[in-house]
CSV table of C-alpha atoms in Angstrom, one decimal:
chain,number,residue,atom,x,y,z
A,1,UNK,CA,27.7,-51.6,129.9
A,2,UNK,CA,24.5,-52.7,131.5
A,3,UNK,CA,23.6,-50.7,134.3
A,4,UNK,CA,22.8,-53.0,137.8
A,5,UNK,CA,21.0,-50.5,139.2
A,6,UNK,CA,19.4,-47.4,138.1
A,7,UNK,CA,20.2,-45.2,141.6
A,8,UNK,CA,23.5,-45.5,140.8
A,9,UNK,CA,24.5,-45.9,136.9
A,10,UNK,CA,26.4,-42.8,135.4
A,11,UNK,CA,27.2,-41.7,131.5
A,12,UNK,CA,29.5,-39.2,130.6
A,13,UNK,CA,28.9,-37.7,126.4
A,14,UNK,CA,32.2,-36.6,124.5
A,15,UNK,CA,31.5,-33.5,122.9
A,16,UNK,CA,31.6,-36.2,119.6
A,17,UNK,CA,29.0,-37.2,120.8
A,18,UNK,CA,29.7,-40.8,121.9
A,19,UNK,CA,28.4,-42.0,124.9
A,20,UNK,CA,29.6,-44.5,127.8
A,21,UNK,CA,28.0,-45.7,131.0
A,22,UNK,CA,29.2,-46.4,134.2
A,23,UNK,CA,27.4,-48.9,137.3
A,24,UNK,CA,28.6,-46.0,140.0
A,25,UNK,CA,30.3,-42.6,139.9
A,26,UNK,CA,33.7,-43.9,141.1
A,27,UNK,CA,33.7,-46.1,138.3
A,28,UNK,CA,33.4,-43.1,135.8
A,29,UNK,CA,35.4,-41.1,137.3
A,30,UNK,CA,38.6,-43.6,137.2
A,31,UNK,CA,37.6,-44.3,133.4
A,32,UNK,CA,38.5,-40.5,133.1
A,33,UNK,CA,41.6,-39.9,135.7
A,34,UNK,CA,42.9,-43.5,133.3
A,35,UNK,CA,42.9,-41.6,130.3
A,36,UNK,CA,40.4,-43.4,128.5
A,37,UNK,CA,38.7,-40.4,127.4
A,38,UNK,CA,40.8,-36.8,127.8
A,39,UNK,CA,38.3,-34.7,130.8
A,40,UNK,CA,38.6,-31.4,128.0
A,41,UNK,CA,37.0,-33.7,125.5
A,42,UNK,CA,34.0,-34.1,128.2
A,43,UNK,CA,30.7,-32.7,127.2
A,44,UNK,CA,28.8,-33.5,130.1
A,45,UNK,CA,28.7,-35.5,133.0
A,46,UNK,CA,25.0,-37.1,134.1
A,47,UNK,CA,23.9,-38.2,136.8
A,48,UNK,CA,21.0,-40.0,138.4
A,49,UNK,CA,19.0,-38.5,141.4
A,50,UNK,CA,18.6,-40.7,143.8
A,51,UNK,CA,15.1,-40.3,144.1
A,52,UNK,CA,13.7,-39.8,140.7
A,53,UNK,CA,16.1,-41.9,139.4
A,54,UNK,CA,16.6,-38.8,136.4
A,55,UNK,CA,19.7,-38.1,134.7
A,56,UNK,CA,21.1,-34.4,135.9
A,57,UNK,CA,24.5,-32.8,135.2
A,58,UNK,CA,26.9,-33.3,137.6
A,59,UNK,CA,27.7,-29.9,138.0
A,60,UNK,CA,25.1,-28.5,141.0
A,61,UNK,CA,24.4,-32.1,142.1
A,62,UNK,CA,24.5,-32.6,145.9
A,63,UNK,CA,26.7,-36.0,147.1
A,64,UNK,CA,26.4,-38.2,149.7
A,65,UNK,CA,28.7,-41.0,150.5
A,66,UNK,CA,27.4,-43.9,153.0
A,67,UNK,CA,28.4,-47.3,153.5
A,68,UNK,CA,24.9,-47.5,153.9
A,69,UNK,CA,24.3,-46.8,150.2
A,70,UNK,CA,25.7,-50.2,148.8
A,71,UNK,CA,26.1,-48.9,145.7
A,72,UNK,CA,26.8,-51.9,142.3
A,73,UNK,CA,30.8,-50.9,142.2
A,74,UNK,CA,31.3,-49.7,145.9
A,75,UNK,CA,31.2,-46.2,145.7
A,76,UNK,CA,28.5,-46.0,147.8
A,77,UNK,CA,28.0,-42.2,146.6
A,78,UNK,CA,24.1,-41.0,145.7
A,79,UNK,CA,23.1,-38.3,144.1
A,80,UNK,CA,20.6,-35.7,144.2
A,81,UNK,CA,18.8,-32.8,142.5
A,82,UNK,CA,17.8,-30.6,145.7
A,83,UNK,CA,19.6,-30.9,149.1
A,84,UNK,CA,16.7,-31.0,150.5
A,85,UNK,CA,16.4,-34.7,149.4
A,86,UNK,CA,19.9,-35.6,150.2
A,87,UNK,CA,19.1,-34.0,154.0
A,88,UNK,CA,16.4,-36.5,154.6
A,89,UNK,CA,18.6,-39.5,153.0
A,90,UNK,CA,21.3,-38.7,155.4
A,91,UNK,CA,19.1,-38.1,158.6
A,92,UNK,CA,18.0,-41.6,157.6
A,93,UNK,CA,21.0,-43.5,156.9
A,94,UNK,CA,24.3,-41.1,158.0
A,95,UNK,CA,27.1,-40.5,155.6
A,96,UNK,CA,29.3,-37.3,154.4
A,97,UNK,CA,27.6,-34.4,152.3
A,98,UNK,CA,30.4,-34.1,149.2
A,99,UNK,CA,30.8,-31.6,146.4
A,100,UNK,CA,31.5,-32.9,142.6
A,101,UNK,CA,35.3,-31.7,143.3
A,102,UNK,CA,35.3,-33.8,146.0
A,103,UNK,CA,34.9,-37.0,144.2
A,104,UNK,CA,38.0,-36.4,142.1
A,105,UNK,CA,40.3,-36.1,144.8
């Protein structure tokens, strides 16, 4: 998959080592709860700060959703590597602070 934007785009690696890629969290995630790939057979999920645009596990990310965000597939969920980021992001635009558990429910 071609990635619309580079805020947003996510790729989980099986612990085979193949590798998909996603235009927005939700989308991944639902790739996942469908069964397309078994979660135990997940390596690692990345994903890209919002800032940097750099790839970082999704375990220890911070979350925000906005409808501000716009994101490609409608999640509208950005991602960051310090909270610190994600604080000024949301003084700026609003939304709800999230944890990776979150996003699953």
């Amino acid at each position: 998959m071609t990635i619309t934007d580079a805020r947003f785009g996510t790729q989980l690696q099986t612990k085979k080592g193949r590798v998909f890629n996603f235009d927005d969290v939700q989308c991944m995630i639902a790739f996942v709860k469908g069964n397309s790939v078994k979660k135990e057979e997940i390596a690692v999920y990345y994903l890209p700060d919002y800032v940097s645009h750099k790839l970082v596990p999704a375990e220890g990310a911070y979350y925000l959703k906005s409808e501000a965000l716009k994101s490609p597939m409608r999640g509208n969920v950005a991602v960051f590597e310090k909270r610190v980021e994600l604080d000024k992001v949301k003084a700026e635009i609003g939304g709800t602070v999230m944890t990776w558990n979150d996003l699953w429910k």
